[in-house]
């Protein structure tokens, strides 16, 4: 069959063996070289194609390795049997992927609740620390502890005891790639909880996590003290997710009495658990940060969660949770095969950032800046006739209510002036607890931008 | 009640307001200060406790913020009602967390399949790159694209086209924190697939992922060409996870005919999907790396996955998957709220590592080293009478079969000489396809350690 053997026209920069290999593989796939057909001997192909023996050998060994041809003793290479192309297999290449989703509109001022101010980020310290973390720790290249490396867990346990009144041993700490990731691990760990009680209004990602893990999301109303314990007790859920320090999005701080009632609920039936998401507790304006509910828990029924996404920056994909002792053993047997999802270099950078006192200093600087911004923005907006502000005692967002306008009017009039604000109903499952209310984040806007935003909103709503 | 008001004995380094606050909160919690009891006026407490007005104000505002006391007009502060401690709430603090799990035995040689050789890691380049990535990209502090940043996705698409024959647009790439994390996202994305076909023997983490997401793991036998397509077709699964380049753990490379049959299976019913895990395809000793199955897929039925855990190091928690166009839109609507789990600084470091040609250079250096190690170790072990080696054409592990001994004897005799080898049955769900067989990883051991391991194993099994 030498005469009819399909030979490539060599050209371009691809190595010759590769061109030869592709050409023959293509001929076998298309059926031009049928099953059982003998390929020319290597020596013969060298002559036919005008290439070196090493080129032919490389192409043939690749064809054999991929199963296009079979090496038969004394017969050389014969074409293997390939299944004829099935439905779709012979069609054109898959359609080009849909393009990126449409660009979000560009806002003059985006009052997002998840942005932070990067002007206080200590770039040079962080750059130095990340470099040192790589240089000084070659051992970090290997697989680390599935819960995160011990030195970082010890630093976190100490930090949380000092700043948040959390009581735990480093063994109870689990490091993960963001709060959503930890919530996902937690739901995987707790398959017996088919229903999850969530704050209403509440954090959309918690609702999404429940849905993604096939759990029933049970919205529980939030009043002026946080999640309603009677509604919780009346529900079938045995697992409840709460944000006691600064309820998202209402901004309510849960008082001690309500905390006791929730702890009481958790302790009064086997297997009940509270997830305490302390997502922006580092920032509190009216008093020093309020200790976490976890520190009051004597029954081991609180899983505490926190993140560096707001206290440092969203780019730092590291969060942590503190498991009660009873869950810890289950965690270890369930996830023993896994690796911690955070790069060990980044873990070591965070540990150094904390240990060298840079994290504390950053929190003070960022806290001062955010306190100033919060005061500036709320003060400017208070000048709008009829406007009232709530939830501004802590955190990086607050609510504004203006009964003269509907929620939709508030959002649309702001948008018409290129200011993005979120309607409270976006976070609600039953009726919003407060009509005519929007959620305003301020951390991501500079002081100049906040002044501009306030002016635009006064025009829009004045 | 001034005379009976409980006053702290100040001391230590804690701020006075904090000592005062903790003392009063404790008295309210214990009932020493009952519900409704009035606290002394601020001025009175200054005198009683001998502290400044600002100390008292700080303590009272904290007690009020936490809900321990209520500010009543004209009455000053009164103690709030706290629910009596519930079951467990009054008990002792939770038991100290169980200590760290028992230290694994220390092996003279651990033939782990997941370790890598860190001696070729370009520490100084990586340290420089990470530092530059931080310094030169302040914008990276904010939230990035949920699929990973576009420049890294573009670099990956190009890299995979060049090295692996993968055909995709950057829009199809999803970056995640390790292959296990991506597998978890994928299962969340595909709730309709209640059963997942997995290779038997196969990757334990894939079985674990199926269980954690409440799916039925359907073991499909692996023969000398990979997953058995007849057994797959006979199963009820519509989603199959395969490792065509270097089957884990058998080391089989799936020939083209078998690939066609699997693609045919996937294309011949709506909704069927193949997950191609290309976990260590960068390293191939007998020919150049074999192109990925994804590149042959014309029906859009392959999700391709790869990782840097083996090609760079387990510490780098970055992996990627390529979604077929039809899944991409579903991915976007399902995970639109989430952030990419990999630090944006690390994403930028990886992009630079690839773009500056350092990744390609690293792969060549590491590949040469591993090729040498593989040859050295297999050659030394071949000297054991009766031993046969398979699956050593690629990747960082191979199988050794020695019919004279049982699998248990192989593992125990090696352990008695402090060499850790894994029994093949560890990865099996039905009967192991080959008795008397162990799995040997070599990448994590130095050439000296491999020589030592080979000597010890010759003694153990000779």
PDB file of C-alpha atoms in Angstrom, chain B residues 220-453:
ATOM      1  CA  UNK B 220     -16.714   0.190  37.001  1.00  0.00           C
ATOM      2  CA  UNK B 221     -13.886  -2.287  36.413  1.00  0.00           C
ATOM      3  CA  UNK B 222     -10.669  -1.099  34.795  1.00  0.00           C
ATOM      4  CA  UNK B 223      -8.964  -3.440  32.332  1.00  0.00           C
ATOM      5  CA  UNK B 224      -5.697  -3.046  30.459  1.00  0.00           C
ATOM      6  CA  UNK B 225      -7.140  -0.119  28.479  1.00  0.00           C
ATOM      7  CA  UNK B 226      -8.968   1.753  31.236  1.00  0.00           C
ATOM      8  CA  UNK B 227     -12.623   1.876  32.263  1.00  0.00           C
ATOM      9  CA  UNK B 228     -14.686  -0.955  30.769  1.00  0.00           C
ATOM     10  CA  UNK B 229     -17.188   0.718  28.415  1.00  0.00           C
ATOM     11  CA  UNK B 230     -19.609  -2.238  28.414  1.00  0.00           C
ATOM     12  CA  UNK B 231     -19.858  -2.196  32.196  1.00  0.00           C
ATOM     13  CA  UNK B 232     -20.291   1.563  32.054  1.00  0.00           C
ATOM     14  CA  UNK B 233     -23.101   1.307  29.499  1.00  0.00           C
ATOM     15  CA  UNK B 234     -24.776  -1.397  31.571  1.00  0.00           C
ATOM     16  CA  UNK B 235     -24.747   0.836  34.659  1.00  0.00           C
ATOM     17  CA  UNK B 236     -27.314   3.495  35.432  1.00  0.00           C
ATOM     18  CA  UNK B 237     -24.715   6.239  35.727  1.00  0.00           C
ATOM     19  CA  UNK B 238     -24.778   9.145  33.311  1.00  0.00           C
ATOM     20  CA  UNK B 239     -21.611  10.731  34.710  1.00  0.00           C
ATOM     21  CA  UNK B 240     -18.259   8.942  34.616  1.00  0.00           C
ATOM     22  CA  UNK B 241     -14.931   9.954  36.138  1.00  0.00           C
ATOM     23  CA  UNK B 242     -11.868   8.643  34.299  1.00  0.00           C
ATOM     24  CA  UNK B 243      -8.077   9.108  34.264  1.00  0.00           C
ATOM     25  CA  UNK B 244      -7.198   8.288  30.644  1.00  0.00           C
ATOM     26  CA  UNK B 245      -3.614   9.545  30.552  1.00  0.00           C
ATOM     27  CA  UNK B 246      -2.336   7.449  33.455  1.00  0.00           C
ATOM     28  CA  UNK B 247      -5.025   5.506  35.222  1.00  0.00           C
ATOM     29  CA  UNK B 248      -4.872   5.874  38.984  1.00  0.00           C
ATOM     30  CA  UNK B 249      -3.574   3.562  40.371  1.00  0.00           C
ATOM     31  CA  UNK B 250      -3.042   0.956  37.607  1.00  0.00           C
ATOM     32  CA  UNK B 251      -0.990   3.275  35.405  1.00  0.00           C
ATOM     33  CA  UNK B 252      -2.775   2.180  32.224  1.00  0.00           C
ATOM     34  CA  UNK B 253      -2.895   4.665  29.329  1.00  0.00           C
ATOM     35  CA  UNK B 254      -6.228   4.573  27.558  1.00  0.00           C
ATOM     36  CA  UNK B 255      -5.751   3.875  23.838  1.00  0.00           C
ATOM     37  CA  UNK B 256      -7.556   5.831  21.161  1.00  0.00           C
ATOM     38  CA  UNK B 257     -10.133   3.104  20.503  1.00  0.00           C
ATOM     39  CA  UNK B 258     -11.243   3.051  24.120  1.00  0.00           C
ATOM     40  CA  UNK B 259     -11.392   6.829  24.189  1.00  0.00           C
ATOM     41  CA  UNK B 260     -13.681   6.781  21.168  1.00  0.00           C
ATOM     42  CA  UNK B 261     -15.936   4.261  22.862  1.00  0.00           C
ATOM     43  CA  UNK B 262     -16.240   6.382  25.984  1.00  0.00           C
ATOM     44  CA  UNK B 263     -16.908   9.521  23.942  1.00  0.00           C
ATOM     45  CA  UNK B 264     -19.477   7.529  22.003  1.00  0.00           C
ATOM     46  CA  UNK B 265     -21.138   6.452  25.265  1.00  0.00           C
ATOM     47  CA  UNK B 266     -21.262  10.056  26.433  1.00  0.00           C
ATOM     48  CA  UNK B 267     -22.679  11.395  23.195  1.00  0.00           C
ATOM     49  CA  UNK B 268     -25.368   8.748  22.787  1.00  0.00           C
ATOM     50  CA  UNK B 269     -27.778   9.920  25.495  1.00  0.00           C
ATOM     51  CA  UNK B 270     -28.748  13.407  26.611  1.00  0.00           C
ATOM     52  CA  UNK B 271     -26.990  14.768  29.686  1.00  0.00           C
ATOM     53  CA  UNK B 272     -24.187  12.199  29.820  1.00  0.00           C
ATOM     54  CA  UNK B 273     -20.793  13.551  30.808  1.00  0.00           C
ATOM     55  CA  UNK B 274     -17.217  12.347  31.194  1.00  0.00           C
ATOM     56  CA  UNK B 275     -14.891  13.894  33.743  1.00  0.00           C
ATOM     57  CA  UNK B 276     -11.335  13.529  32.455  1.00  0.00           C
ATOM     58  CA  UNK B 277      -8.900  13.931  35.339  1.00  0.00           C
ATOM     59  CA  UNK B 278      -5.508  14.544  33.770  1.00  0.00           C
ATOM     60  CA  UNK B 279      -3.789  14.668  37.163  1.00  0.00           C
ATOM     61  CA  UNK B 280      -0.174  13.827  36.278  1.00  0.00           C
ATOM     62  CA  UNK B 281      -0.182  13.912  32.506  1.00  0.00           C
ATOM     63  CA  UNK B 282       2.745  16.319  32.413  1.00  0.00           C
ATOM     64  CA  UNK B 283       5.085  13.421  33.109  1.00  0.00           C
ATOM     65  CA  UNK B 284       5.375  10.699  30.519  1.00  0.00           C
ATOM     66  CA  UNK B 285       8.460   8.601  29.937  1.00  0.00           C
ATOM     67  CA  UNK B 286       7.831   6.371  26.919  1.00  0.00           C
ATOM     68  CA  UNK B 287       6.726   9.048  24.441  1.00  0.00           C
ATOM     69  CA  UNK B 288       5.669  12.635  24.536  1.00  0.00           C
ATOM     70  CA  UNK B 289       2.502  13.259  26.571  1.00  0.00           C
ATOM     71  CA  UNK B 290      -0.601  11.883  24.925  1.00  0.00           C
ATOM     72  CA  UNK B 291      -3.196  14.534  24.040  1.00  0.00           C
ATOM     73  CA  UNK B 292      -6.194  14.754  26.287  1.00  0.00           C
ATOM     74  CA  UNK B 293      -9.481  13.055  25.450  1.00  0.00           C
ATOM     75  CA  UNK B 294     -11.127  16.468  25.666  1.00  0.00           C
ATOM     76  CA  UNK B 295      -9.466  17.433  22.380  1.00  0.00           C
ATOM     77  CA  UNK B 296     -11.274  14.563  20.605  1.00  0.00           C
ATOM     78  CA  UNK B 297     -14.681  15.458  21.995  1.00  0.00           C
ATOM     79  CA  UNK B 298     -16.969  16.920  19.335  1.00  0.00           C
ATOM     80  CA  UNK B 299     -20.167  16.624  21.342  1.00  0.00           C
ATOM     81  CA  UNK B 300     -19.224  18.827  24.299  1.00  0.00           C
ATOM     82  CA  UNK B 301     -19.426  15.963  26.772  1.00  0.00           C
ATOM     83  CA  UNK B 302     -16.049  16.135  28.479  1.00  0.00           C
ATOM     84  CA  UNK B 303     -15.154  18.143  31.568  1.00  0.00           C
ATOM     85  CA  UNK B 304     -11.368  18.299  31.653  1.00  0.00           C
ATOM     86  CA  UNK B 305      -9.534  18.671  34.991  1.00  0.00           C
ATOM     87  CA  UNK B 306      -5.895  19.262  35.821  1.00  0.00           C
ATOM     88  CA  UNK B 307      -3.848  20.435  38.763  1.00  0.00           C
ATOM     89  CA  UNK B 308      -0.580  22.071  39.725  1.00  0.00           C
ATOM     90  CA  UNK B 309      -0.324  19.899  42.849  1.00  0.00           C
ATOM     91  CA  UNK B 310       1.886  17.371  41.112  1.00  0.00           C
ATOM     92  CA  UNK B 311       3.430  19.402  38.326  1.00  0.00           C
ATOM     93  CA  UNK B 312       4.587  22.087  40.780  1.00  0.00           C
ATOM     94  CA  UNK B 313       3.877  21.049  44.376  1.00  0.00           C
ATOM     95  CA  UNK B 314       1.007  20.010  46.657  1.00  0.00           C
ATOM     96  CA  UNK B 315       1.388  23.356  48.450  1.00  0.00           C
ATOM     97  CA  UNK B 316       0.103  25.201  45.379  1.00  0.00           C
ATOM     98  CA  UNK B 317      -3.618  24.747  45.847  1.00  0.00           C
ATOM     99  CA  UNK B 318      -4.602  25.611  42.329  1.00  0.00           C
ATOM    100  CA  UNK B 319      -6.347  23.371  39.869  1.00  0.00           C
ATOM    101  CA  UNK B 320      -8.485  24.036  36.810  1.00  0.00           C
ATOM    102  CA  UNK B 321     -11.305  22.531  34.875  1.00  0.00           C
ATOM    103  CA  UNK B 322     -12.594  23.150  31.370  1.00  0.00           C
ATOM    104  CA  UNK B 323     -16.351  23.110  31.118  1.00  0.00           C
ATOM    105  CA  UNK B 324     -18.119  22.269  27.864  1.00  0.00           C
ATOM    106  CA  UNK B 325     -20.111  25.263  26.570  1.00  0.00           C
ATOM    107  CA  UNK B 326     -23.467  23.814  27.609  1.00  0.00           C
ATOM    108  CA  UNK B 327     -22.395  23.532  31.253  1.00  0.00           C
ATOM    109  CA  UNK B 328     -20.807  26.949  31.329  1.00  0.00           C
ATOM    110  CA  UNK B 329     -24.022  28.908  31.449  1.00  0.00           C
ATOM    111  CA  UNK B 330     -25.327  26.681  34.187  1.00  0.00           C
ATOM    112  CA  UNK B 331     -22.097  27.188  36.113  1.00  0.00           C
ATOM    113  CA  UNK B 332     -22.428  30.944  35.822  1.00  0.00           C
ATOM    114  CA  UNK B 333     -25.965  31.081  37.099  1.00  0.00           C
ATOM    115  CA  UNK B 334     -25.284  28.579  39.891  1.00  0.00           C
ATOM    116  CA  UNK B 335     -22.080  30.087  41.243  1.00  0.00           C
ATOM    117  CA  UNK B 336     -22.525  33.728  40.275  1.00  0.00           C
ATOM    118  CA  UNK B 337     -22.509  34.806  43.943  1.00  0.00           C
ATOM    119  CA  UNK B 338     -19.241  33.037  44.781  1.00  0.00           C
ATOM    120  CA  UNK B 339     -15.651  34.151  44.597  1.00  0.00           C
ATOM    121  CA  UNK B 340     -12.846  32.071  43.103  1.00  0.00           C
ATOM    122  CA  UNK B 341     -11.315  30.019  45.932  1.00  0.00           C
ATOM    123  CA  UNK B 342      -7.721  30.778  44.941  1.00  0.00           C
ATOM    124  CA  UNK B 343      -6.024  33.925  46.213  1.00  0.00           C
ATOM    125  CA  UNK B 344      -5.750  36.438  43.400  1.00  0.00           C
ATOM    126  CA  UNK B 345      -2.104  37.031  44.264  1.00  0.00           C
ATOM    127  CA  UNK B 346      -1.468  33.336  43.809  1.00  0.00           C
ATOM    128  CA  UNK B 347      -3.403  33.373  40.538  1.00  0.00           C
ATOM    129  CA  UNK B 348      -1.228  36.219  39.311  1.00  0.00           C
ATOM    130  CA  UNK B 349       1.927  34.414  40.491  1.00  0.00           C
ATOM    131  CA  UNK B 350       0.929  31.338  38.513  1.00  0.00           C
ATOM    132  CA  UNK B 351       0.175  33.428  35.446  1.00  0.00           C
ATOM    133  CA  UNK B 352       3.601  35.006  35.624  1.00  0.00           C
ATOM    134  CA  UNK B 353       5.207  31.627  36.224  1.00  0.00           C
ATOM    135  CA  UNK B 354       3.616  30.336  33.024  1.00  0.00           C
ATOM    136  CA  UNK B 355       4.037  33.503  30.943  1.00  0.00           C
ATOM    137  CA  UNK B 356       7.714  33.934  31.803  1.00  0.00           C
ATOM    138  CA  UNK B 357       8.450  30.398  30.610  1.00  0.00           C
ATOM    139  CA  UNK B 358       9.357  29.281  34.131  1.00  0.00           C
ATOM    140  CA  UNK B 359       6.643  26.657  34.268  1.00  0.00           C
ATOM    141  CA  UNK B 360       7.821  25.014  31.043  1.00  0.00           C
ATOM    142  CA  UNK B 361      11.384  25.040  32.318  1.00  0.00           C
ATOM    143  CA  UNK B 362      10.279  23.594  35.636  1.00  0.00           C
ATOM    144  CA  UNK B 363       8.381  20.801  33.880  1.00  0.00           C
ATOM    145  CA  UNK B 364      11.466  19.899  31.844  1.00  0.00           C
ATOM    146  CA  UNK B 365      13.724  19.867  34.906  1.00  0.00           C
ATOM    147  CA  UNK B 366      11.253  17.964  37.038  1.00  0.00           C
ATOM    148  CA  UNK B 367      10.468  15.593  34.164  1.00  0.00           C
ATOM    149  CA  UNK B 368      14.122  14.739  33.671  1.00  0.00           C
ATOM    150  CA  UNK B 369      14.558  14.112  37.373  1.00  0.00           C
ATOM    151  CA  UNK B 370      11.460  11.939  37.655  1.00  0.00           C
ATOM    152  CA  UNK B 371      12.331   9.989  34.528  1.00  0.00           C
ATOM    153  CA  UNK B 372      15.725   9.204  36.056  1.00  0.00           C
ATOM    154  CA  UNK B 373      14.157   8.278  39.384  1.00  0.00           C
ATOM    155  CA  UNK B 374      11.553   6.076  37.750  1.00  0.00           C
ATOM    156  CA  UNK B 375      14.194   4.234  35.733  1.00  0.00           C
ATOM    157  CA  UNK B 376      16.452   3.881  38.757  1.00  0.00           C
ATOM    158  CA  UNK B 377      13.746   2.551  41.048  1.00  0.00           C
ATOM    159  CA  UNK B 378      12.081   0.194  38.567  1.00  0.00           C
ATOM    160  CA  UNK B 379      15.461  -1.174  37.495  1.00  0.00           C
ATOM    161  CA  UNK B 380      16.549  -1.818  41.067  1.00  0.00           C
ATOM    162  CA  UNK B 381      13.268  -3.493  41.962  1.00  0.00           C
ATOM    163  CA  UNK B 382      13.275  -5.626  38.803  1.00  0.00           C
ATOM    164  CA  UNK B 383      16.209  -7.458  40.330  1.00  0.00           C
ATOM    165  CA  UNK B 384      13.861  -9.027  42.873  1.00  0.00           C
ATOM    166  CA  UNK B 385      13.218 -12.579  41.624  1.00  0.00           C
ATOM    167  CA  UNK B 386       9.690 -12.944  40.282  1.00  0.00           C
ATOM    168  CA  UNK B 387       8.852  -9.238  40.484  1.00  0.00           C
ATOM    169  CA  UNK B 388       7.111  -7.574  37.567  1.00  0.00           C
ATOM    170  CA  UNK B 389       6.467  -3.885  37.162  1.00  0.00           C
ATOM    171  CA  UNK B 390       3.632  -2.163  35.305  1.00  0.00           C
ATOM    172  CA  UNK B 391       2.226   1.291  34.781  1.00  0.00           C
ATOM    173  CA  UNK B 392       5.687   2.872  34.740  1.00  0.00           C
ATOM    174  CA  UNK B 393       5.384   4.493  31.319  1.00  0.00           C
ATOM    175  CA  UNK B 394       4.133   7.704  32.851  1.00  0.00           C
ATOM    176  CA  UNK B 395       3.451   9.524  36.070  1.00  0.00           C
ATOM    177  CA  UNK B 396       4.885   9.399  39.525  1.00  0.00           C
ATOM    178  CA  UNK B 397       3.947   5.897  40.664  1.00  0.00           C
ATOM    179  CA  UNK B 398       3.855   2.338  39.339  1.00  0.00           C
ATOM    180  CA  UNK B 399       2.726  -1.143  40.371  1.00  0.00           C
ATOM    181  CA  UNK B 400       4.884  -4.039  41.473  1.00  0.00           C
ATOM    182  CA  UNK B 401       3.537  -7.601  41.436  1.00  0.00           C
ATOM    183  CA  UNK B 402       5.294 -10.470  43.193  1.00  0.00           C
ATOM    184  CA  UNK B 403       3.198 -13.663  43.037  1.00  0.00           C
ATOM    185  CA  UNK B 404       5.372 -15.449  45.635  1.00  0.00           C
ATOM    186  CA  UNK B 405       3.908 -13.286  48.409  1.00  0.00           C
ATOM    187  CA  UNK B 406       0.415 -12.116  49.258  1.00  0.00           C
ATOM    188  CA  UNK B 407      -0.411  -8.438  49.142  1.00  0.00           C
ATOM    189  CA  UNK B 408      -0.551  -8.358  52.921  1.00  0.00           C
ATOM    190  CA  UNK B 409       2.886  -9.972  53.163  1.00  0.00           C
ATOM    191  CA  UNK B 410       4.329  -7.455  50.714  1.00  0.00           C
ATOM    192  CA  UNK B 411       3.008  -4.526  52.749  1.00  0.00           C
ATOM    193  CA  UNK B 412       3.920  -5.968  56.149  1.00  0.00           C
ATOM    194  CA  UNK B 413       7.407  -7.105  55.211  1.00  0.00           C
ATOM    195  CA  UNK B 414       8.117  -3.675  53.760  1.00  0.00           C
ATOM    196  CA  UNK B 415       6.707  -2.012  56.886  1.00  0.00           C
ATOM    197  CA  UNK B 416       8.926  -4.210  59.060  1.00  0.00           C
ATOM    198  CA  UNK B 417      11.856  -2.523  57.298  1.00  0.00           C
ATOM    199  CA  UNK B 418      10.202   0.871  57.660  1.00  0.00           C
ATOM    200  CA  UNK B 419       9.244   1.224  54.016  1.00  0.00           C
ATOM    201  CA  UNK B 420       5.675   2.292  53.394  1.00  0.00           C
ATOM    202  CA  UNK B 421       3.998   0.878  50.323  1.00  0.00           C
ATOM    203  CA  UNK B 422       0.272   0.891  49.569  1.00  0.00           C
ATOM    204  CA  UNK B 423      -1.636  -2.325  48.879  1.00  0.00           C
ATOM    205  CA  UNK B 424      -3.463  -2.240  45.532  1.00  0.00           C
ATOM    206  CA  UNK B 425      -6.619  -3.453  47.296  1.00  0.00           C
ATOM    207  CA  UNK B 426      -6.751  -0.111  49.115  1.00  0.00           C
ATOM    208  CA  UNK B 427      -8.002   1.402  45.854  1.00  0.00           C
ATOM    209  CA  UNK B 428     -10.341  -1.485  44.963  1.00  0.00           C
ATOM    210  CA  UNK B 429     -14.033  -1.944  45.537  1.00  0.00           C
ATOM    211  CA  UNK B 430     -14.598  -5.331  43.918  1.00  0.00           C
ATOM    212  CA  UNK B 431     -11.727  -7.852  44.030  1.00  0.00           C
ATOM    213  CA  UNK B 432      -8.311  -6.376  43.133  1.00  0.00           C
ATOM    214  CA  UNK B 433      -7.593  -6.963  39.445  1.00  0.00           C
ATOM    215  CA  UNK B 434      -4.201  -8.338  40.369  1.00  0.00           C
ATOM    216  CA  UNK B 435      -3.259 -10.149  43.573  1.00  0.00           C
ATOM    217  CA  UNK B 436       0.152  -9.733  45.231  1.00  0.00           C
ATOM    218  CA  UNK B 437       0.461  -6.154  44.018  1.00  0.00           C
ATOM    219  CA  UNK B 438       1.528  -2.907  45.664  1.00  0.00           C
ATOM    220  CA  UNK B 439       1.542   0.723  44.524  1.00  0.00           C
ATOM    221  CA  UNK B 440       4.869   2.545  44.715  1.00  0.00           C
ATOM    222  CA  UNK B 441       5.298   6.311  44.436  1.00  0.00           C
ATOM    223  CA  UNK B 442       8.820   7.583  43.892  1.00  0.00           C
ATOM    224  CA  UNK B 443       8.653  11.335  43.382  1.00  0.00           C
ATOM    225  CA  UNK B 444       8.980  12.353  47.028  1.00  0.00           C
ATOM    226  CA  UNK B 445      12.140  10.313  47.688  1.00  0.00           C
ATOM    227  CA  UNK B 446      15.602  11.515  46.753  1.00  0.00           C
ATOM    228  CA  UNK B 447      17.811   9.339  44.574  1.00  0.00           C
ATOM    229  CA  UNK B 448      19.698   8.240  47.698  1.00  0.00           C
ATOM    230  CA  UNK B 449      16.457   7.380  49.456  1.00  0.00           C
ATOM    231  CA  UNK B 450      15.260   5.445  46.427  1.00  0.00           C
ATOM    232  CA  UNK B 451      18.467   3.411  46.469  1.00  0.00           C
ATOM    233  CA  UNK B 452      17.918   2.744  50.161  1.00  0.00           C
ATOM    234  CA  UNK B 453      14.251   1.872  49.612  1.00  0.00           C
TER     235      UNK B 453
END
